[in-house]
Structure formats: C-alpha cells, structure tokens
PDB file of C-alpha atoms in Angstrom:
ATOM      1  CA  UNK A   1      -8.939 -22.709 -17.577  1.00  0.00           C
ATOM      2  CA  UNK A   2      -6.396 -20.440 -15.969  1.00  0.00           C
ATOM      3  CA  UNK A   3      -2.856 -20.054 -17.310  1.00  0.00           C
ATOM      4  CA  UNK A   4      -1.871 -21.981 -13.986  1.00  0.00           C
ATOM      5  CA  UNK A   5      -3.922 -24.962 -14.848  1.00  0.00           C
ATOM      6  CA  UNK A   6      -2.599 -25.152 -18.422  1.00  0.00           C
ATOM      7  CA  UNK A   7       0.606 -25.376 -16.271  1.00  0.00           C
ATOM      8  CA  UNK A   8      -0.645 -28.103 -13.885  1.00  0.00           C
ATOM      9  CA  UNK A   9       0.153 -25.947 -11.144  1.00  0.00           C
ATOM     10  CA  UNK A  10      -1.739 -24.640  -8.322  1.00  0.00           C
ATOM     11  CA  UNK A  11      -1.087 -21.151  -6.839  1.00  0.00           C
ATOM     12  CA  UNK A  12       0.181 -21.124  -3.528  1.00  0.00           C
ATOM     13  CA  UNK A  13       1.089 -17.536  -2.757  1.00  0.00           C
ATOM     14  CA  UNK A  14       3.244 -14.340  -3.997  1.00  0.00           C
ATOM     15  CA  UNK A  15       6.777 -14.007  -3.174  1.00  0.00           C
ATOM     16  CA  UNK A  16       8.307 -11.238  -3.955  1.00  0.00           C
ATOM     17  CA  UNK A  17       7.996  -8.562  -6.907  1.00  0.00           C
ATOM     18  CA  UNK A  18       9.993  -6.826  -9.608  1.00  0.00           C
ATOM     19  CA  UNK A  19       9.889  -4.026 -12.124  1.00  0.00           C
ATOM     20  CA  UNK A  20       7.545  -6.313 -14.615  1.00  0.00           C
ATOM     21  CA  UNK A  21       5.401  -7.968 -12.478  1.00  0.00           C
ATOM     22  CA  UNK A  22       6.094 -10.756  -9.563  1.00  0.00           C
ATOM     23  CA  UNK A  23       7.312 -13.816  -8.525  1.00  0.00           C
ATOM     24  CA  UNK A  24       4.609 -16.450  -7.711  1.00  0.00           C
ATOM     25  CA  UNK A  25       5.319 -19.818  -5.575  1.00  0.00           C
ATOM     26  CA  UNK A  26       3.032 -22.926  -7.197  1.00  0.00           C
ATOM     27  CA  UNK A  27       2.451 -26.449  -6.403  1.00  0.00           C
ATOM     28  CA  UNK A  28       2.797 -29.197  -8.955  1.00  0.00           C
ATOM     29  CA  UNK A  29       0.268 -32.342  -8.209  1.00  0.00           C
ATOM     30  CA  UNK A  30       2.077 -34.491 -10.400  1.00  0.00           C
ATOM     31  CA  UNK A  31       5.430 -33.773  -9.318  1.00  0.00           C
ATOM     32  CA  UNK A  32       4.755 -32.697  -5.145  1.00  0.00           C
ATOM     33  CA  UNK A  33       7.555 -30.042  -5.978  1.00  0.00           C
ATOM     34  CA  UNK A  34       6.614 -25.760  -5.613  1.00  0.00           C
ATOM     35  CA  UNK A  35       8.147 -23.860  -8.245  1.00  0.00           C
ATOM     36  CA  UNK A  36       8.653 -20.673  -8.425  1.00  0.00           C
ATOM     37  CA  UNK A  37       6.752 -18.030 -11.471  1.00  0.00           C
ATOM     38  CA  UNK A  38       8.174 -15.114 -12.854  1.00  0.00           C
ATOM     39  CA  UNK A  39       4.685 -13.236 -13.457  1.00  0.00           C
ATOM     40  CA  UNK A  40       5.691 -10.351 -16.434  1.00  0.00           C
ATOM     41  CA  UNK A  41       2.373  -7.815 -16.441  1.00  0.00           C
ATOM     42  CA  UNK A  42       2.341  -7.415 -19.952  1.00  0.00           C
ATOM     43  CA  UNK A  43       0.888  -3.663 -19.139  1.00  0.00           C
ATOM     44  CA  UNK A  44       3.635  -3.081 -16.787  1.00  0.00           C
ATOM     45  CA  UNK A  45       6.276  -3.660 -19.542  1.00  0.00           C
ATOM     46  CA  UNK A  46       4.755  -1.488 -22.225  1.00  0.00           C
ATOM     47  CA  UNK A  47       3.925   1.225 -19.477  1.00  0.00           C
ATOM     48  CA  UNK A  48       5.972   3.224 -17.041  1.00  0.00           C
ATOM     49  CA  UNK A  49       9.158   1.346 -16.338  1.00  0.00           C
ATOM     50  CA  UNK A  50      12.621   2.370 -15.353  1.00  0.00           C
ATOM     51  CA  UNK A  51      14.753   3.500 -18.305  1.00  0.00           C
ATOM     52  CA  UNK A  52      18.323   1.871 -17.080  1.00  0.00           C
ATOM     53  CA  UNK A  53      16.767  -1.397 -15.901  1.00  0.00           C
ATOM     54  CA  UNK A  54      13.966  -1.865 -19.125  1.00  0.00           C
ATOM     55  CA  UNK A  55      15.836  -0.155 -22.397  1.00  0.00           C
ATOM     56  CA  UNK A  56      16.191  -3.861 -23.879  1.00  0.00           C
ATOM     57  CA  UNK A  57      12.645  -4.443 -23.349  1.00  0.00           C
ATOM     58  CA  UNK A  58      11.831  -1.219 -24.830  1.00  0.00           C
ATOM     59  CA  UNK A  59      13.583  -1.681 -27.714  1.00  0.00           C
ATOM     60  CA  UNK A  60      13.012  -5.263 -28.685  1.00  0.00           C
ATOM     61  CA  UNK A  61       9.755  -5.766 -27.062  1.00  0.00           C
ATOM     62  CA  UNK A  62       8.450  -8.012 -23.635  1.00  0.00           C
ATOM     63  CA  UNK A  63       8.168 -11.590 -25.627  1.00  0.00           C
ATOM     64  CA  UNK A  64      11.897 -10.977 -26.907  1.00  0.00           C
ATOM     65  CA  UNK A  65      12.743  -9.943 -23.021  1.00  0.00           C
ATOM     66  CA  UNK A  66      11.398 -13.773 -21.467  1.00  0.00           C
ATOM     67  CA  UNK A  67      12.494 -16.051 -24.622  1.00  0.00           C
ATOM     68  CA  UNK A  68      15.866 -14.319 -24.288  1.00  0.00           C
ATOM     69  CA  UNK A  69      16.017 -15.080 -20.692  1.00  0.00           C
ATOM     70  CA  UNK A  70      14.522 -18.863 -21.109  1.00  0.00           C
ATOM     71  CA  UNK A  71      16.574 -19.448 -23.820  1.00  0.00           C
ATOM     72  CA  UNK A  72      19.802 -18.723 -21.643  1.00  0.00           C
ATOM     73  CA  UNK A  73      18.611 -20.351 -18.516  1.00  0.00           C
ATOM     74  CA  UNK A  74      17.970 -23.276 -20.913  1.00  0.00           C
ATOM     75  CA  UNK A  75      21.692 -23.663 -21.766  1.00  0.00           C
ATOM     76  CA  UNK A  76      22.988 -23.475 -18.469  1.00  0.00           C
ATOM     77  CA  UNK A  77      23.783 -26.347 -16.013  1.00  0.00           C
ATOM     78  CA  UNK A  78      25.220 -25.278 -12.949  1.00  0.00           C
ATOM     79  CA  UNK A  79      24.579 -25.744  -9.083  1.00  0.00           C
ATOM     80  CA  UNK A  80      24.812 -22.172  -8.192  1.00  0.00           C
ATOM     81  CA  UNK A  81      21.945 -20.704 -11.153  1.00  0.00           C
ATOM     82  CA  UNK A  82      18.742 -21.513 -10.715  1.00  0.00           C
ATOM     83  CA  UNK A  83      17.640 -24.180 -13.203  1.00  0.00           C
ATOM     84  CA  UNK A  84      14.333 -23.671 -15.421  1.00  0.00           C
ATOM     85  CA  UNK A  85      11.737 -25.834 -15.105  1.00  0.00           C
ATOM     86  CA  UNK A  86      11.644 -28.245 -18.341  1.00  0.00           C
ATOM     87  CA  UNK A  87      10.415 -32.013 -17.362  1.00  0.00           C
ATOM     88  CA  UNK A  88       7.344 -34.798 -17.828  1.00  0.00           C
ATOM     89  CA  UNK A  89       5.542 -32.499 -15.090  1.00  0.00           C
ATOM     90  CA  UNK A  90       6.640 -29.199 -17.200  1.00  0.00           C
ATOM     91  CA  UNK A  91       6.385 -29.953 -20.739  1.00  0.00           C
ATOM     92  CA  UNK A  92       5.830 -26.113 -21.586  1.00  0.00           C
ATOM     93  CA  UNK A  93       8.415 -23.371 -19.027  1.00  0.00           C
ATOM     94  CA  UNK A  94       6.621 -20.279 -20.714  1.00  0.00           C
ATOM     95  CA  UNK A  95       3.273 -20.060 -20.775  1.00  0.00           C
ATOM     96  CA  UNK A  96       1.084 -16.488 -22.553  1.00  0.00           C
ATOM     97  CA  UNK A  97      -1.878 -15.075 -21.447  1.00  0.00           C
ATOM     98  CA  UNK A  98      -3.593 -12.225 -22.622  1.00  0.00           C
ATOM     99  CA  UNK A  99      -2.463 -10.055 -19.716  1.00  0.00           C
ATOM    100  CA  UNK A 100       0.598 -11.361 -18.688  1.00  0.00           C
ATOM    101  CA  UNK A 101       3.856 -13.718 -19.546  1.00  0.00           C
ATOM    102  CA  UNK A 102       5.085 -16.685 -17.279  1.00  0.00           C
ATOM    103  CA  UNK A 103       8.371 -18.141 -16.468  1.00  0.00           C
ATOM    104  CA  UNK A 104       8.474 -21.493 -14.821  1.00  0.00           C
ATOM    105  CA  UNK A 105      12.190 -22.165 -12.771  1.00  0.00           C
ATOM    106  CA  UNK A 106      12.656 -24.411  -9.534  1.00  0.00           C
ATOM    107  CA  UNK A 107      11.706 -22.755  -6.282  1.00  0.00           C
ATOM    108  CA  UNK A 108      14.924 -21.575  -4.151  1.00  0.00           C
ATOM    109  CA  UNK A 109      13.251 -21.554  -0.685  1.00  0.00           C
ATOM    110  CA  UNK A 110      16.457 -20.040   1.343  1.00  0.00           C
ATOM    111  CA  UNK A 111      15.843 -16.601   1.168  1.00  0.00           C
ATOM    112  CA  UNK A 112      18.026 -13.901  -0.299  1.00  0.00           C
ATOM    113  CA  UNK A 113      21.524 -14.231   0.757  1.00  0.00           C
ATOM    114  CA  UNK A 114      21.852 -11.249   2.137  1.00  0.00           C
ATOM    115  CA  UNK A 115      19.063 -11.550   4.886  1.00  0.00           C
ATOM    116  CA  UNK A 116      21.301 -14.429   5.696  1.00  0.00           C
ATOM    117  CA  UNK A 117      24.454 -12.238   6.520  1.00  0.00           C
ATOM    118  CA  UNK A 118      22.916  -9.803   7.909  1.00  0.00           C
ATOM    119  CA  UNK A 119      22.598 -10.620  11.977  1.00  0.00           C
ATOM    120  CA  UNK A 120      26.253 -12.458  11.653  1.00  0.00           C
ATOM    121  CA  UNK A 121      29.319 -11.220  13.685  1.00  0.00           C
ATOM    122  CA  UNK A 122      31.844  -9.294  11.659  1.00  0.00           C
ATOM    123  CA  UNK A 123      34.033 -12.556  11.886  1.00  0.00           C
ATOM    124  CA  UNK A 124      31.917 -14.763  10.825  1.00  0.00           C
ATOM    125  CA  UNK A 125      30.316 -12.219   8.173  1.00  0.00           C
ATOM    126  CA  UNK A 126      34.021 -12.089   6.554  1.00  0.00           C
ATOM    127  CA  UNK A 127      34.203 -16.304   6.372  1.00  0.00           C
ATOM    128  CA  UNK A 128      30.466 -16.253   4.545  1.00  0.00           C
ATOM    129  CA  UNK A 129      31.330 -13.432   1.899  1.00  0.00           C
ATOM    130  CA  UNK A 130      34.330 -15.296   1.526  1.00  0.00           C
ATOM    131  CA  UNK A 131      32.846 -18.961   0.583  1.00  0.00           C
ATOM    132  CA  UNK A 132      29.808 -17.436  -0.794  1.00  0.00           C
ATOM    133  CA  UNK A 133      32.082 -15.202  -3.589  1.00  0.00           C
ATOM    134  CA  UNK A 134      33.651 -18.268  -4.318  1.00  0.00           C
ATOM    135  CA  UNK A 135      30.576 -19.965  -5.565  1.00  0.00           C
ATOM    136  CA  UNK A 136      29.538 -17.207  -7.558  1.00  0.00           C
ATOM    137  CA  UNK A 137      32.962 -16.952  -8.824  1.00  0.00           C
ATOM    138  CA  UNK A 138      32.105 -20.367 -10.339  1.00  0.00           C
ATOM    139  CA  UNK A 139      28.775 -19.355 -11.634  1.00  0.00           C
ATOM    140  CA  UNK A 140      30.199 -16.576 -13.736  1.00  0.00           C
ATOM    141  CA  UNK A 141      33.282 -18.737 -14.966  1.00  0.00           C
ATOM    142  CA  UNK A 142      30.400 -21.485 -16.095  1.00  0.00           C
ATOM    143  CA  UNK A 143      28.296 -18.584 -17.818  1.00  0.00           C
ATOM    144  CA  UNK A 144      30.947 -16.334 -19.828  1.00  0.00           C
ATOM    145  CA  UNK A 145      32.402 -19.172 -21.769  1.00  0.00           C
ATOM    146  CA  UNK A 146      29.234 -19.468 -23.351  1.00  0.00           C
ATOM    147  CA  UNK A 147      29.550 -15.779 -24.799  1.00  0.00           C
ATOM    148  CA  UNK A 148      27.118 -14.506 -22.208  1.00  0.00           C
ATOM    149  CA  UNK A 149      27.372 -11.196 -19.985  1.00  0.00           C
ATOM    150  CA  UNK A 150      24.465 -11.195 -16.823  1.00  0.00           C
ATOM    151  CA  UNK A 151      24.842  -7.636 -16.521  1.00  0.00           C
ATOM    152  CA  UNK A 152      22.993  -7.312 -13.124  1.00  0.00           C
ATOM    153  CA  UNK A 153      24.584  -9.219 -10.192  1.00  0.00           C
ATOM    154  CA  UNK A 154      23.374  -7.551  -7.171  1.00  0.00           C
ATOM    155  CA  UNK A 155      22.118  -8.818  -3.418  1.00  0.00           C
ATOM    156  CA  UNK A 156      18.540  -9.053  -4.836  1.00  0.00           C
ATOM    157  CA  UNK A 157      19.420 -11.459  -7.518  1.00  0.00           C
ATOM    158  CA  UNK A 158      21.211 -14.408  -4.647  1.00  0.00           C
ATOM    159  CA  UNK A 159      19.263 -16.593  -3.199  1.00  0.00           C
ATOM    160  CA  UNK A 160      20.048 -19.373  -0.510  1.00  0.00           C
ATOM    161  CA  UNK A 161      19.030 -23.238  -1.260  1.00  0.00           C
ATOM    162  CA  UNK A 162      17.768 -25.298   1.406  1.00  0.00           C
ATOM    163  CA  UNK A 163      21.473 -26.759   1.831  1.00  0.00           C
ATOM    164  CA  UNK A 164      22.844 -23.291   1.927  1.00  0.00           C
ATOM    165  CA  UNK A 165      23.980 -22.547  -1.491  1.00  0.00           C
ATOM    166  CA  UNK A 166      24.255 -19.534  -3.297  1.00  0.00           C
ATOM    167  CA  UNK A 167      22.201 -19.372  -6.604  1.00  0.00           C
ATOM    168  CA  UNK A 168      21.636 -16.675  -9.199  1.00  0.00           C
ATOM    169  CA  UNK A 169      18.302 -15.921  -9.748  1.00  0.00           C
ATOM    170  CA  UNK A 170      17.749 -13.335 -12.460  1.00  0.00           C
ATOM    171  CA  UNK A 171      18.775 -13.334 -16.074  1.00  0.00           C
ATOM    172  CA  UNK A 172      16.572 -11.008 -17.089  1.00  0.00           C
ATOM    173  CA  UNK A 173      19.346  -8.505 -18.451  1.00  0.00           C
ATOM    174  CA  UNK A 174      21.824 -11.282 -19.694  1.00  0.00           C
ATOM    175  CA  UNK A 175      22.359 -11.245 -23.315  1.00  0.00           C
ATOM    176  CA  UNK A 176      24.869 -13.636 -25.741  1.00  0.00           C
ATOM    177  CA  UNK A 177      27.790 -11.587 -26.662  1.00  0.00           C
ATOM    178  CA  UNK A 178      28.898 -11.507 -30.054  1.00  0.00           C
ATOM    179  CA  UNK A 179      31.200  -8.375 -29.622  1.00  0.00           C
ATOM    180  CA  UNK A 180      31.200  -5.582 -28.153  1.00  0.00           C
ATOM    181  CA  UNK A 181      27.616  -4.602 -26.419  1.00  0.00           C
ATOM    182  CA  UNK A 182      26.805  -1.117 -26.049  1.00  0.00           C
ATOM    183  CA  UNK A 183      23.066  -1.372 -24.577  1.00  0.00           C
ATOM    184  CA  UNK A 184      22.790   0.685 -21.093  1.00  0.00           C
ATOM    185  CA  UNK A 185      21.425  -1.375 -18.248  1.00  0.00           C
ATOM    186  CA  UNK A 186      21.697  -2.906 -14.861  1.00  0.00           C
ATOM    187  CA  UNK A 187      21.681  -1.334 -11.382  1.00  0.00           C
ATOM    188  CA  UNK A 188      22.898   2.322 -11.549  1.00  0.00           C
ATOM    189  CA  UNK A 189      24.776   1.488  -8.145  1.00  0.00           C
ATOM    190  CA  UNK A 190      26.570  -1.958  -9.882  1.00  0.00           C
ATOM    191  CA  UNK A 191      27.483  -0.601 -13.440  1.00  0.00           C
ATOM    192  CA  UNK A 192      30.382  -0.495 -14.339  1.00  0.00           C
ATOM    193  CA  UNK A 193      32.374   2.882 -15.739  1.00  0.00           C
ATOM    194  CA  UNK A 194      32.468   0.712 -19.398  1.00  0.00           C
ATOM    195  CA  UNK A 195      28.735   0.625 -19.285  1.00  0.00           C
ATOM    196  CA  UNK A 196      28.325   4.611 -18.594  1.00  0.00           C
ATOM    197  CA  UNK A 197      31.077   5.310 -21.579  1.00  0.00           C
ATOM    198  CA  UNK A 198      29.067   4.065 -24.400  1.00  0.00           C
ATOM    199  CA  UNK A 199      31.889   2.965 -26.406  1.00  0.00           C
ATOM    200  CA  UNK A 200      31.063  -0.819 -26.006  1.00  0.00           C
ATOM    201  CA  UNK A 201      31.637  -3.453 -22.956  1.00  0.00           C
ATOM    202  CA  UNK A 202      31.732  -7.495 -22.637  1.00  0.00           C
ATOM    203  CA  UNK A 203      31.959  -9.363 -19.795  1.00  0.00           C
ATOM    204  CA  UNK A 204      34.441  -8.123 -17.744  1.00  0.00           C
ATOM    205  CA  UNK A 205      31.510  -6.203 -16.389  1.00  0.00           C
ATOM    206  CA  UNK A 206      30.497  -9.107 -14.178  1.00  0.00           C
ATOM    207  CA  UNK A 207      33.474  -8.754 -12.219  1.00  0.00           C
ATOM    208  CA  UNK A 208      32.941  -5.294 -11.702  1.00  0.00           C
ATOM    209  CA  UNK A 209      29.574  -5.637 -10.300  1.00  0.00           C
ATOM    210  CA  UNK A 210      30.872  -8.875  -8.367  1.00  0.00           C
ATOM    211  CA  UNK A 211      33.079  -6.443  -6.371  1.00  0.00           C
ATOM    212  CA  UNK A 212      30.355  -3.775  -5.967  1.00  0.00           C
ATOM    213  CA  UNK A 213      28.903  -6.418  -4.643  1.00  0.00           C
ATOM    214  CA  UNK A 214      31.332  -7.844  -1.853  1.00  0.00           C
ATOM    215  CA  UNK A 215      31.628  -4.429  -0.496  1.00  0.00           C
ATOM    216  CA  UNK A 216      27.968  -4.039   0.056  1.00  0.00           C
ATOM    217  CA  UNK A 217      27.656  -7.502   1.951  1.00  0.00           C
ATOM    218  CA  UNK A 218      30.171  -6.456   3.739  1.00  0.00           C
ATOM    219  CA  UNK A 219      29.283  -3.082   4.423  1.00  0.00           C
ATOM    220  CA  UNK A 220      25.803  -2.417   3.731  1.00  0.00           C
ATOM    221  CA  UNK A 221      26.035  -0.038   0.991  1.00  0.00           C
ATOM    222  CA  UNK A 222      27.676   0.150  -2.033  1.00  0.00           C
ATOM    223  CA  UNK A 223      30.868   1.952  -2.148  1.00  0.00           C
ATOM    224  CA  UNK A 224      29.761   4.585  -5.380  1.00  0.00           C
ATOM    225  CA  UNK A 225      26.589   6.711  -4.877  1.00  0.00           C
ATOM    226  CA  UNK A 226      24.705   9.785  -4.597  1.00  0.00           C
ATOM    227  CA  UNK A 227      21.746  12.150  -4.024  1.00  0.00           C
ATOM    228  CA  UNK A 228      21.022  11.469  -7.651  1.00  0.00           C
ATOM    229  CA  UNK A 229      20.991   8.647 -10.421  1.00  0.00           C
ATOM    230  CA  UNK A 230      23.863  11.321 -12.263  1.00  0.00           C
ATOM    231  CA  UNK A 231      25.986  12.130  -9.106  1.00  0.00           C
ATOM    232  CA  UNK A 232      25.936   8.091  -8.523  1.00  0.00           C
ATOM    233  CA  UNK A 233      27.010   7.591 -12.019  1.00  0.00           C
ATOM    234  CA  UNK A 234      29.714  10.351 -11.668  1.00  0.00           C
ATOM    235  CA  UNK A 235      31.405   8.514  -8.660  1.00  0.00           C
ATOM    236  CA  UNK A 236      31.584   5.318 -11.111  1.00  0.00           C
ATOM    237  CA  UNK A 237      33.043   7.018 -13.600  1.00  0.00           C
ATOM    238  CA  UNK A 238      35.722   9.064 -11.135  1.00  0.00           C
ATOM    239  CA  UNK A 239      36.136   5.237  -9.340  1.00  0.00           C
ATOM    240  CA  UNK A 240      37.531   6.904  -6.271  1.00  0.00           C
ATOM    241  CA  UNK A 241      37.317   3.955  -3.884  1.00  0.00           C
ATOM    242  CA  UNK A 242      37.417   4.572  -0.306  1.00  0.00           C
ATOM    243  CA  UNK A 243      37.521   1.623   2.160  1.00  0.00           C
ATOM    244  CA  UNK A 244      35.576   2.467   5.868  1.00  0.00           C
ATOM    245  CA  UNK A 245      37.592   2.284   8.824  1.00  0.00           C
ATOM    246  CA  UNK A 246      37.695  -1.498   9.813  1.00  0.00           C
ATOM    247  CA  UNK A 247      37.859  -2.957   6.829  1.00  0.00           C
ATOM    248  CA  UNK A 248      39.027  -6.562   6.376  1.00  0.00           C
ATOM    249  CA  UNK A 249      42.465  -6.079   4.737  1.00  0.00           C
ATOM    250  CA  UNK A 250      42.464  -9.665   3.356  1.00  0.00           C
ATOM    251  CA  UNK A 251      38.464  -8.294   1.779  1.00  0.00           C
ATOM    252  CA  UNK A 252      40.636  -5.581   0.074  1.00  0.00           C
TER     253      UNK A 252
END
C-alpha cells in the first residue's frame, strides 16, 4: 500500500516544489475534496540544502521541522491561513514513509497572489495591494498573540482562494516564541536587519518582511539587494530605502 492509500487519497498531479521536496494535489473518495501534500524528500533534507532557509532543520532534524509546522497550523483558525487537514476523511495529517514525510492541508486552488497582480493597471494594482495587506494584516494579528513569529512572508508563500482571498501557505520557518529567538532564517531579500544582528529578534520581524513585501507587489522587486547573498544583506543592514519614481505616495 502506498503512503497515499494509507491516506485515502489518490494522486492527482504535482503542483509546485520547494527546497525539501514538493507540493502534491490529491483526491479524497470519501470526502470529493483535493487537498493539497507537502511532499518533504527525506534525502533532500539531510543533503544539500540552503543554509539561511534549512539551519532549523539542520539543527533539530526533518521530523522536528513538519511536527513543528503541524503542530502550529493545528492551533490556528483563521480565514486567511491555510487550514490543515484533520477530519472523519483525515484521521492522520502526517503520514512517514521510508523516503519521504507528508503534510496533509486543504487545497488553495487560486494561484499565488502575485500572478494575480501582475497584468493589473497601476490603479487598480494600488486598490488590490491595498485590500490584500489588509487581510494579511489580520493573519499576523491572529498568529502573534499566540507567541508565534512566521519568519518568511514572501509572494511565494500567498495564495488566492477560489473567492479571492488571500491565504498564507507556509509555516515551515514559524516557531513559538518564548523570548528572544536568535536562529538565522527566512528569505535573504525579506529579513529583517534584527535577524542579520544576531543579538535576538521576536515578532516584529513579520512586519518587516510584510513591508518588503508591499514594495515588491508593487514594484516587482524588492527594495534591498545585490550581486551577492552579503551585498543583499549589507543593504538590510544600511536600510537605505529609496522609493522609484511614481510611487504611490499614499503606498509610502
């Protein structure tokens, strides 16, 4: 029996990919819903991975990397995160094979947000970033009460529900605060200059990487970078902002 089957799910197709593996779409029978499956290569973890995206797993190991994640997506409720997949259909949301781990959440068949925006007029573009900010702006308010920091909000991780809702889709990096953190992760591009000091960060980080993020949907690219990871981490750290010409002044 495959470790689909245990899962009473069929696979459909792959949808997209990450640093640990991929992101399968499956049918439940039982249910008629797809879900999506967070695929972690097992191999892939333990092997050649990307320092400032994988340290955690590194250090605590790949089954500490998915509980951590299920365990947070199990404690949060909110329209705008994706929700993991516990029900009668369900009964297990992780599932180990030899070769690989599995994560089990609801399937957000929109797209990534920012295909959305990107054939929109610069009007219009300015009125989505707007409403769409707003609903992350919730998500975040719904997730740091609970003590816990995401720590990579970034186009890639927003996807669009079939009613045109933003949703988080990635907590892979998330951890429960309880203090100061001092673990370097994320995307180099979205860190924030706490991250890069190594004297300890919380959650305020969030809303660093949430306006990373606005510029970039608004601009295309994010507004600290360069030739290398260190030069990009250098403009963080220097935080000399620098709007194009054009810019929204009510985005400012």
């Amino acid at each position: 029996m495959t470790s689909y089957e245990k899962l009473d799910l069929r696979y459909v197709g792959t949808i997209g990919s990450g640093t640990f593996g991929r992101v399968d779409l499956a049918w439940s029978e039982p249910s008629k819903q797809h879900y999506a499956v967070k695929k972690f290569s097992i191999h892939d973890v333990r092997g050649d991975v990307t320092l400032f995206e994988t340290i955690m797993v590194v250090q605590e190991g790949h089954t500490e990397y998915v509980n951590r994640e299920r365990q947070i997506l199990r404690c949060l409720d909110n329209p705008f995160i994706v929700k993991l997949c516990i029900n009668s259909h369900l009964r297990v949301c992780t599932q180990m094979d030899k070769f690989n781990l599995f994560l089990v959440t609801e399937f957000v068949e929109g797209g990534e947000l920012r295909d959305y925006l990107g054939d929109m007029s610069e009007e219009d573009l300015y009125a989505a970033v707007r409403f769409y900010s707003m609903e992350i702006i919730c998500a975040l308010r719904h997730i740091h009460p609970k003590n816990i920091v995401l720590r990579d909000l970034k186009p890639e991780n927003l996807l669009l529900s079939r009613d045109g809702h933003v949703k988080i889709s990635d907590f892979g990096l998330a951890k429960v605060l309880k203090g100061k953190t001092y673990t370097i992760c994320g995307t180099p591009e979205f860190m924030a200059p706490e991250i890069l000091s190594k004297k300890g960060y919380g959650m305020d980080v969030d809303w660093w990487s949430l306006g990373i993020l606005l510029f970039e949907l608004i601009t295309g690219r994010t507004p600290f970078s360069g030739d290398t990871q260190e030069e990009t981490f250098e403009a963080i750290r220097k935080g000399d902002l620098r709007f194009p010409d054009g810019f929204h002044a009510e985005a400012r």
